[in-house]
Coordinates of C-alpha atoms in Angstrom, one line a residue:
M1 CA 26.6 7.1 3.0
K2 CA 24.3 8.3 5.7
P3 CA 20.7 7.1 5.3
V4 CA 18.2 9.5 3.9
K5 CA 14.4 9.5 4.2
F6 CA 13.1 8.0 1.0
L7 CA 10.7 10.9 0.2
A8 CA 13.5 13.4 0.8
S9 CA 15.5 12.1 -2.1
I10 CA 13.5 9.9 -4.4
P11 CA 15.6 7.6 -6.7
Q12 CA 14.6 7.1 -10.3
Y13 CA 14.4 3.4 -10.3
A14 CA 13.4 0.4 -8.1
Y15 CA 15.0 -3.0 -8.4
S16 CA 14.5 -6.7 -7.9
A17 CA 16.4 -8.3 -5.0
E18 CA 18.2 -10.5 -7.6
A19 CA 19.4 -7.4 -9.5
V20 CA 21.0 -6.0 -6.3
Q21 CA 22.5 -9.3 -5.2
K22 CA 23.9 -10.0 -8.7
N23 CA 25.5 -6.6 -9.2
E24 CA 26.5 -5.1 -5.8
G25 CA 29.7 -7.1 -5.6
K26 CA 30.9 -6.1 -9.0
I27 CA 30.2 -2.4 -8.4
A28 CA 31.7 -2.5 -5.0
E29 CA 34.9 -4.0 -6.5
Q30 CA 35.0 -1.0 -8.9
A31 CA 35.1 1.2 -5.9
N32 CA 37.8 -0.9 -4.3
L33 CA 35.4 -2.3 -1.7
N34 CA 34.5 -5.9 -0.9
L35 CA 31.2 -7.3 0.3
Y36 CA 32.3 -7.4 4.0
Q37 CA 32.9 -3.6 3.8
L38 CA 29.4 -3.2 2.4
M39 CA 28.1 -5.2 5.3
E40 CA 30.0 -2.8 7.7
S41 CA 28.6 0.1 5.9
A42 CA 25.0 -1.3 6.1
G43 CA 25.4 -1.8 9.9
L44 CA 26.8 1.7 10.3
A45 CA 24.0 3.3 8.2
A46 CA 21.4 1.5 10.3
F47 CA 23.1 2.5 13.6
Q48 CA 23.2 6.2 12.4
L49 CA 19.5 6.0 11.6
L50 CA 18.8 4.6 15.1
Q51 CA 20.8 7.4 16.7
S52 CA 19.0 10.1 14.7
Q53 CA 15.5 8.7 15.0
W54 CA 15.6 7.3 18.5
P55 CA 18.5 9.1 20.3
N56 CA 17.3 8.3 23.8
C57 CA 17.2 4.5 23.3
K58 CA 19.6 2.8 25.8
T59 CA 18.7 -0.9 25.2
F60 CA 18.6 -2.6 21.8
L61 CA 17.1 -6.0 21.0
I62 CA 18.6 -7.3 17.8
V63 CA 17.3 -10.4 16.2
C64 CA 19.5 -12.1 13.5
G65 CA 18.9 -14.8 10.9
K66 CA 21.7 -16.9 9.5
G67 CA 22.3 -15.0 6.3
N68 CA 23.9 -11.7 5.4
N69 CA 20.9 -9.8 6.8
G70 CA 21.9 -11.3 10.1
G71 CA 25.5 -10.1 9.4
D72 CA 24.3 -6.5 9.1
G73 CA 22.6 -7.0 12.5
F74 CA 25.9 -8.2 14.1
V75 CA 27.7 -5.2 12.8
L76 CA 25.1 -2.9 14.2
A77 CA 25.2 -4.8 17.5
R78 CA 28.9 -4.3 17.8
L79 CA 28.7 -0.6 17.1
A80 CA 26.0 -0.3 19.8
L81 CA 28.2 -2.0 22.3
E82 CA 31.1 0.2 21.4
N83 CA 28.9 3.2 22.1
G84 CA 27.8 2.1 25.5
I85 CA 24.4 0.8 24.5
Q86 CA 23.1 -2.4 26.1
V87 CA 22.4 -5.1 23.6
Y88 CA 20.3 -8.2 23.6
L89 CA 21.1 -10.3 20.6
H90 CA 19.0 -13.3 19.7
S91 CA 20.1 -15.4 16.8
L92 CA 18.1 -18.1 15.0
A93 CA 21.3 -19.8 14.0
A94 CA 24.1 -21.3 16.1
V95 CA 27.5 -19.4 15.9
E96 CA 29.1 -22.4 14.1
N97 CA 26.4 -22.3 11.4
Y98 CA 27.3 -18.8 10.2
Q99 CA 29.4 -18.6 7.0
G100 CA 31.3 -16.1 5.0
D101 CA 30.9 -12.4 5.8
A102 CA 28.1 -13.1 8.3
K103 CA 30.4 -15.4 10.2
R104 CA 33.1 -12.7 10.3
A105 CA 30.5 -10.1 11.5
C106 CA 29.4 -12.5 14.2
E107 CA 33.0 -13.1 15.4
Q108 CA 33.7 -9.4 15.5
Y109 CA 30.6 -8.9 17.7
L110 CA 31.6 -11.6 20.1
K111 CA 35.2 -10.3 20.2
A112 CA 33.9 -6.9 21.2
G113 CA 32.3 -8.5 24.3
G114 CA 28.9 -9.3 22.9
C115 CA 27.0 -12.5 23.5
L116 CA 23.9 -14.3 22.2
H117 CA 20.8 -14.5 24.3
T118 CA 17.9 -17.0 24.3
I119 CA 14.4 -15.6 24.4
D120 CA 14.1 -16.5 28.1
E121 CA 17.2 -14.4 28.9
I122 CA 15.8 -11.2 27.5
D123 CA 14.1 -8.6 29.8
F124 CA 11.7 -7.2 27.3
S125 CA 10.5 -4.5 29.8
T126 CA 13.9 -2.8 29.4
V127 CA 14.1 -2.9 25.6
D128 CA 13.7 0.5 23.9
I129 CA 13.9 -0.6 20.3
I130 CA 14.1 -3.8 18.2
V131 CA 16.2 -4.3 15.1
D132 CA 14.9 -6.9 12.6
A133 CA 17.8 -8.6 10.9
L134 CA 16.1 -11.9 10.3
L135 CA 15.4 -12.6 6.7
G136 CA 16.3 -9.8 4.3
T137 CA 15.7 -10.0 0.6
G138 CA 16.2 -13.7 0.0
L139 CA 12.8 -14.9 1.2
S140 CA 10.7 -16.5 -1.5
R141 CA 8.6 -19.0 0.3
T142 CA 6.3 -19.0 3.4
V143 CA 8.1 -18.1 6.6
R144 CA 9.2 -21.2 8.6
D145 CA 7.7 -21.9 12.0
N146 CA 10.7 -20.9 14.1
Y147 CA 11.0 -17.5 12.3
R148 CA 7.2 -17.1 12.4
D149 CA 7.3 -17.5 16.2
V150 CA 9.9 -14.8 16.6
I151 CA 8.1 -12.4 14.1
E152 CA 4.8 -12.8 15.9
L153 CA 6.5 -12.2 19.3
L154 CA 8.2 -9.0 18.1
N155 CA 5.0 -7.6 16.7
Q156 CA 3.2 -8.2 20.0
L157 CA 5.9 -6.4 22.1
E158 CA 4.6 -2.9 21.1
K159 CA 8.1 -1.6 20.7
P160 CA 9.4 0.4 17.7
I161 CA 11.1 -1.9 15.1
L162 CA 13.7 -1.0 12.6
S163 CA 14.0 -3.5 9.7
L164 CA 17.2 -3.9 7.8
D165 CA 16.8 -3.9 4.0
V166 CA 13.3 -5.5 4.0
P167 CA 10.8 -6.3 6.9
S168 CA 11.2 -10.0 7.5
G169 CA 8.5 -12.0 5.9
L170 CA 7.9 -9.6 3.1
N171 CA 8.8 -10.6 -0.5
A172 CA 11.2 -7.9 -1.7
N173 CA 10.1 -8.3 -5.3
T174 CA 6.3 -8.3 -4.9
G175 CA 5.5 -6.8 -1.5
Q176 CA 3.5 -9.9 -0.7
V177 CA 3.5 -11.2 2.9
L178 CA 4.8 -14.7 3.0
G179 CA 2.8 -16.1 5.9
C180 CA 3.6 -13.3 8.3
A181 CA 5.8 -10.2 8.4
I182 CA 7.4 -7.7 10.7
N183 CA 5.4 -4.6 11.4
A184 CA 8.3 -2.1 11.3
E185 CA 8.1 1.6 12.3
A186 CA 11.0 2.2 9.9
T187 CA 12.9 0.3 7.2
I188 CA 16.3 1.1 5.9
T189 CA 17.0 -0.5 2.5
F190 CA 20.5 -0.7 0.9
V191 CA 22.2 -0.1 -2.5
G192 CA 19.0 0.0 -4.6
V193 CA 15.4 0.4 -3.5
K194 CA 13.6 -3.0 -3.7
K195 CA 10.5 -2.7 -5.8
G196 CA 8.3 -4.7 -3.5
L197 CA 8.6 -2.1 -0.7
L198 CA 6.6 0.4 -2.7
T199 CA 3.3 -1.3 -3.5
G200 CA 0.4 -3.3 -2.1
V201 CA 0.4 -4.1 1.6
A202 CA 4.2 -3.4 1.9
G203 CA 3.4 0.0 3.4
D204 CA 1.7 -1.6 6.3
H205 CA 5.0 -3.3 7.2
C206 CA 7.7 -1.0 6.1
G207 CA 6.7 2.1 8.1
E208 CA 8.9 5.1 7.2
L209 CA 11.3 4.1 4.4
H210 CA 14.9 5.1 4.4
F211 CA 17.7 4.5 1.9
S212 CA 21.5 4.2 2.0
G213 CA 23.5 3.5 -1.1
L214 CA 26.5 2.3 1.0
G215 CA 28.8 4.3 -1.1
I216 CA 27.9 2.6 -4.4
G217 CA 24.3 3.6 -4.9
A218 CA 25.0 6.2 -7.6
A219 CA 27.2 3.8 -9.6
F220 CA 24.7 1.1 -9.2
S221 CA 21.8 3.2 -10.6
Q222 CA 24.0 4.2 -13.5
Q223 CA 25.1 0.7 -14.4
V224 CA 22.2 -1.5 -13.6
N225 CA 19.1 -1.3 -15.8
S226 CA 15.6 -1.6 -14.5
T227 CA 12.2 -1.6 -16.1
V228 CA 10.6 -0.3 -12.9
T229 CA 10.5 3.4 -12.5
I230 CA 9.4 5.4 -9.5
N231 CA 6.8 8.0 -10.3
S232 CA 8.0 11.3 -8.9
R233 CA 7.5 14.9 -9.9
D234 CA 11.1 15.1 -11.2
S235 CA 10.5 12.1 -13.5
L236 CA 7.6 13.7 -15.3
T237 CA 7.7 16.2 -18.1
A238 CA 5.9 19.4 -17.2
L239 CA 2.6 20.0 -18.8
Q240 CA 2.6 22.8 -21.4
P241 CA 0.9 26.0 -20.4
R242 CA -1.9 27.3 -22.5
R243 CA -1.2 29.8 -25.2
Q244 CA -2.4 33.3 -24.5
S245 CA -4.6 33.0 -27.6
A246 CA -6.1 29.6 -26.8
H247 CA -9.8 29.0 -27.0
K248 CA -11.9 26.2 -25.5
G249 CA -11.6 24.0 -28.6
D250 CA -7.8 24.1 -28.4
S251 CA -8.0 22.7 -24.9
G252 CA -9.8 19.5 -26.1
F253 CA -13.1 17.8 -25.7
V254 CA -13.8 14.9 -23.3
L255 CA -16.9 12.8 -23.3
V256 CA -17.7 10.9 -20.1
V257 CA -20.1 8.0 -20.4
G258 CA -21.8 6.4 -17.4
G259 CA -24.3 7.4 -14.8
N260 CA -26.9 4.6 -15.1
L261 CA -30.2 4.8 -13.2
G262 CA -29.5 5.5 -9.6
M263 CA -25.8 6.2 -10.1
P264 CA -25.4 9.9 -11.1
G265 CA -22.5 10.7 -8.7
A266 CA -19.7 8.8 -10.4
V267 CA -20.1 10.3 -13.8
R268 CA -20.5 13.7 -12.3
L269 CA -17.3 13.4 -10.4
S270 CA -15.4 12.1 -13.4
A271 CA -16.7 14.9 -15.6
E272 CA -15.8 17.7 -13.2
A273 CA -12.3 16.1 -12.7
S274 CA -11.7 16.5 -16.5
L275 CA -12.7 20.1 -16.3
R276 CA -10.5 20.8 -13.3
S277 CA -7.6 19.1 -15.1
G278 CA -7.7 21.4 -18.0
A279 CA -10.2 20.0 -20.6
G280 CA -11.8 22.8 -22.5
L281 CA -15.1 21.1 -23.0
V282 CA -16.7 18.1 -21.2
A283 CA -19.9 16.4 -22.2
V284 CA -21.7 13.7 -20.3
A285 CA -23.8 10.8 -21.7
C286 CA -25.8 9.4 -18.8
H287 CA -29.2 7.8 -18.2
K288 CA -32.0 10.3 -19.0
H289 CA -33.3 10.3 -15.4
N290 CA -29.9 11.5 -14.1
Q291 CA -29.3 14.4 -16.6
M292 CA -30.8 17.1 -14.4
I293 CA -28.8 15.9 -11.3
V294 CA -25.5 15.9 -13.2
T295 CA -25.9 19.4 -14.7
A296 CA -27.7 21.1 -11.8
T297 CA -24.6 21.6 -9.7
R298 CA -22.1 22.0 -12.6
P299 CA -23.7 24.0 -15.4
E300 CA -20.4 24.0 -17.4
L301 CA -21.1 20.3 -18.3
M302 CA -22.9 19.5 -21.6
L303 CA -25.3 16.6 -22.1
V304 CA -25.3 14.3 -25.1
S305 CA -26.9 11.0 -26.0
I306 CA -24.6 8.6 -27.9
G307 CA -27.5 6.8 -29.6
S308 CA -29.4 9.9 -30.6
K309 CA -30.0 10.5 -34.3
N310 CA -30.1 14.3 -33.8
I311 CA -27.5 15.8 -36.1
D312 CA -26.3 18.4 -33.6
N313 CA -25.9 15.7 -30.9
Q314 CA -24.0 13.4 -33.3
H315 CA -21.7 16.2 -34.2
K316 CA -20.8 16.8 -30.6
V317 CA -20.2 13.1 -30.0
H318 CA -17.9 12.8 -33.0
K319 CA -16.1 16.0 -32.2
T320 CA -14.9 14.7 -28.8
N321 CA -11.2 13.9 -28.6
V322 CA -11.2 11.4 -25.6
V323 CA -13.8 9.2 -24.1
V324 CA -14.0 8.2 -20.5
I325 CA -16.4 5.2 -20.0
G326 CA -17.4 3.3 -16.9
P327 CA -18.2 5.6 -13.9
G328 CA -21.6 4.5 -12.7
L329 CA -22.2 2.7 -16.0
G330 CA -23.7 -0.6 -14.7
T331 CA -23.8 -3.8 -16.8
D332 CA -27.5 -3.9 -17.9
T333 CA -28.8 -3.6 -21.5
W334 CA -28.5 0.2 -21.5
A335 CA -24.9 0.0 -20.3
T336 CA -23.9 -2.6 -22.8
E337 CA -25.4 -0.5 -25.6
Q338 CA -23.4 2.5 -24.5
F339 CA -20.2 0.5 -24.3
Q340 CA -20.6 -0.8 -27.8
R341 CA -21.4 2.6 -29.2
V342 CA -18.3 4.1 -27.5
L343 CA -16.1 1.3 -28.9
A344 CA -17.4 2.1 -32.4
L345 CA -16.2 5.7 -32.0
N346 CA -12.6 4.4 -31.9
K347 CA -11.4 7.4 -29.9
P348 CA -8.6 7.4 -27.3
M349 CA -10.3 6.1 -24.3
V350 CA -10.2 5.6 -20.5
V351 CA -12.0 2.5 -19.3
D352 CA -13.0 2.3 -15.7
A353 CA -15.4 0.5 -13.3
D354 CA -18.2 -1.3 -15.1
G355 CA -16.6 -0.6 -18.4
L356 CA -13.9 -2.9 -17.3
N357 CA -16.4 -5.6 -16.3
L358 CA -18.0 -5.4 -19.7
L359 CA -14.6 -5.6 -21.3
A360 CA -13.8 -8.7 -19.2
S361 CA -16.9 -10.3 -20.6
N362 CA -16.0 -9.4 -24.2
P363 CA -12.1 -9.1 -24.4
Q364 CA -10.7 -6.8 -27.0
Y365 CA -7.3 -5.4 -27.8
R366 CA -6.6 -1.8 -28.5
K367 CA -3.5 0.4 -28.3
N368 CA -5.3 3.7 -27.6
W369 CA -6.9 3.1 -24.2
V370 CA -6.0 3.3 -20.5
L371 CA -7.6 0.6 -18.3
T372 CA -7.9 1.5 -14.6
P373 CA -8.8 -1.6 -12.6
H374 CA -8.8 -2.0 -8.9
P375 CA -7.7 -5.6 -7.8
G376 CA -11.2 -7.0 -8.1
E377 CA -11.7 -5.7 -11.6
A378 CA -8.1 -6.8 -12.5
A379 CA -9.0 -10.3 -11.4
R380 CA -12.0 -10.3 -13.7
L381 CA -9.9 -9.1 -16.6
L382 CA -7.4 -11.9 -16.1
H383 CA -10.0 -14.5 -15.0
C384 CA -8.2 -15.2 -11.7
T385 CA -8.7 -14.4 -8.0
V386 CA -7.9 -11.2 -6.2
A387 CA -5.3 -13.1 -4.2
E388 CA -3.5 -14.0 -7.4
I389 CA -3.5 -10.4 -8.5
E390 CA -2.0 -9.2 -5.2
Q391 CA 0.5 -12.1 -5.2
D392 CA 2.5 -10.2 -7.8
R393 CA 1.0 -6.8 -8.7
F394 CA 3.8 -6.0 -11.1
E395 CA 3.2 -9.1 -13.3
S396 CA -0.6 -8.6 -13.0
A397 CA -0.4 -5.0 -14.4
K398 CA 1.9 -6.1 -17.2
A399 CA -0.4 -9.0 -18.0
I400 CA -3.4 -6.8 -18.4
A401 CA -1.6 -4.4 -20.7
L402 CA -0.3 -7.2 -22.8
K403 CA -3.7 -8.9 -23.1
Y404 CA -5.8 -5.9 -23.8
G405 CA -3.3 -3.4 -25.2
G406 CA -2.7 0.2 -24.2
V407 CA -1.8 1.0 -20.6
C408 CA -3.0 -0.6 -17.4
V409 CA -3.3 1.4 -14.2
L410 CA -3.6 -1.1 -11.4
K411 CA -5.0 0.9 -8.5
G412 CA -4.3 0.5 -4.8
A413 CA -1.5 1.5 -2.4
G414 CA 1.5 2.0 -4.6
T415 CA -0.6 2.2 -7.8
L416 CA 1.2 0.6 -10.8
I417 CA 1.2 1.9 -14.4
S418 CA 2.3 -0.5 -17.1
D419 CA 2.5 -0.6 -20.9
G420 CA 3.2 -4.4 -20.8
N421 CA 7.0 -3.9 -20.7
N422 CA 7.7 -1.1 -18.2
V423 CA 6.1 -0.6 -14.8
V424 CA 5.9 2.7 -12.9
I425 CA 5.3 2.7 -9.2
N426 CA 3.3 5.7 -7.9
I427 CA 4.2 6.9 -4.4
T428 CA 1.8 9.8 -3.9
G429 CA -1.5 9.3 -2.1
N430 CA -2.7 8.0 1.2
S431 CA -5.3 5.8 2.9
G432 CA -7.8 8.7 3.0
M433 CA -8.4 7.8 -0.6
A434 CA -10.1 4.6 0.5
V435 CA -13.5 6.1 -0.2
G436 CA -16.1 6.0 -3.0
G437 CA -15.6 8.2 -6.0
M438 CA -11.8 8.4 -6.0
G439 CA -11.4 6.2 -9.0
D440 CA -14.0 8.2 -10.9
V441 CA -12.0 11.4 -10.3
L442 CA -8.8 9.6 -11.5
S443 CA -10.5 8.5 -14.7
G444 CA -11.5 12.0 -15.4
I445 CA -8.0 13.4 -14.8
I446 CA -6.5 10.8 -17.1
G447 CA -9.0 11.8 -19.8
A448 CA -8.0 15.4 -19.6
L449 CA -4.3 14.7 -19.5
I450 CA -4.4 12.5 -22.6
L451 CA -5.3 15.8 -24.3
Q452 CA -2.2 17.5 -22.9
S453 CA 0.4 14.7 -23.2
T454 CA 2.5 13.2 -26.0
N455 CA 1.2 9.6 -25.3
I456 CA -1.2 7.8 -23.1
F457 CA 1.5 6.2 -20.9
L458 CA 2.8 9.6 -19.9
A459 CA -0.8 10.9 -19.4
A460 CA -1.6 8.0 -17.1
R461 CA 1.7 8.5 -15.1
Y462 CA 1.0 12.2 -14.7
A463 CA -2.6 11.7 -13.8
V464 CA -1.9 9.1 -11.1
Y465 CA 0.8 11.2 -9.6
L466 CA -1.4 14.4 -9.6
H467 CA -4.4 12.5 -8.2
G468 CA -2.4 11.1 -5.2
R469 CA -0.6 14.4 -4.6
A470 CA -3.9 16.3 -4.5
A471 CA -5.1 13.8 -1.8
D472 CA -1.8 14.4 0.1
I473 CA -2.5 18.1 0.2
A474 CA -6.2 17.6 1.1
I475 CA -5.6 15.7 4.3
T476 CA -4.8 18.7 6.4
Y477 CA -7.5 17.7 9.0
G478 CA -6.9 14.0 8.7
Q479 CA -7.4 11.1 6.4
K480 CA -10.8 9.9 7.6
G481 CA -13.7 11.8 6.1
L482 CA -11.8 12.8 3.0
L483 CA -14.2 13.1 0.0
A484 CA -13.3 12.6 -3.6
S485 CA -14.6 16.0 -4.4
D486 CA -12.3 17.5 -1.8
L487 CA -9.5 17.0 -4.3
F488 CA -10.8 19.4 -7.0
P489 CA -9.2 22.7 -5.7
Y490 CA -5.8 20.9 -5.5
I491 CA -6.1 19.2 -8.8
R492 CA -6.6 22.7 -10.4
Q493 CA -3.6 24.0 -8.5
L494 CA -1.3 21.1 -9.4
V495 CA -2.2 21.0 -13.1
N496 CA -1.0 24.6 -13.3
E497 CA 2.3 24.1 -11.6

């Protein structure tokens, strides 16, 4: 029942707030527990986390809303009092307005000698830590003014904040900020990990994520289905090692198409990423003025021209197993011609960057491609705004896969991989990846792993995990200044594990 750091014991699934709310009572009953006992367990788990993370804190400020999240806060406050800790408790509801289990928790706190404080009665200079028990998982509309005022005040105090279940103001299902949200240093979530905590801007508000199943977590995960999986090393099938007798042809042939005039870097990065990820052969089709630049620093790359009538050249193009198109492609006449020729090959495909922009202008449906948009490209694919994409990244990723077929990899913090029905949340990677060329490297990795996987969904999952993990290893000296090419040694290491 004690809380664990999320990354120390990664669960297999993430859930909607509604799934947890609907099922936790039933599963608790099977364990001879009631919902008030779960509330007691939540308050205890949060208190244990406070004691382990901030053992020297002597004064708590606990802010409670009127729902069950506030009830968790009252339990924690009572435990703090019983352990000799000074407690300021500010409630946004009058005592008489609490109901059910939250009312009982409030009464127990008052019976233990606690009291409620107005904002003016709190000596903020003495507060060591803040506990956010305001809104929890039930929020689905913009934060109301009275809650907004408290959230903004707490964020300005420059004190560590622990949020209970979900940082107040954050949508538990989407990770969207509903007007404003607590900036927590840590969040402890209960029973099942809420999917919105793992993608988009949620990471800016959750801080370090912890989890407590409250004694029913294992039964909950066994009995409650979810279409949202967490992408961890343990959830992925290991890549098969090469046979001792393997030759380059056995390892597969990737064709990378892009590198328009003035943009040689993107196609060069993508092509090397394919090589480093285990492709046996990689050829590049780029603008003729970039050919020398692409091969000068990586002689293992071949050059081809998709439109050439040369028989040897045509043979190489048609021999390729997977095509990656888009890195540095552009959208001019040359780019459009390359795009149409690639589509005519009808090979398994990774479509990135300007390949996605060309696809948005001429929508097609295929089952054998992986589309890798960032939010801006996703907005063009769905003919909406970036804000609408970020409003619900889960539905956006599914919508792209349903509209265009294949698999969508919606990039960003907490990258999502979807086949239109299932969604996988990736949890590797860091903000050092916010630099040009990272997407090009990812597209090359996906291309190579399609050669080594049983299906493109698994290839995309593995590639996104590996890409982020390589970046996590590469930030030894910090996140700023990380280059996309810095990942190559670690990609090679990880693909061989």
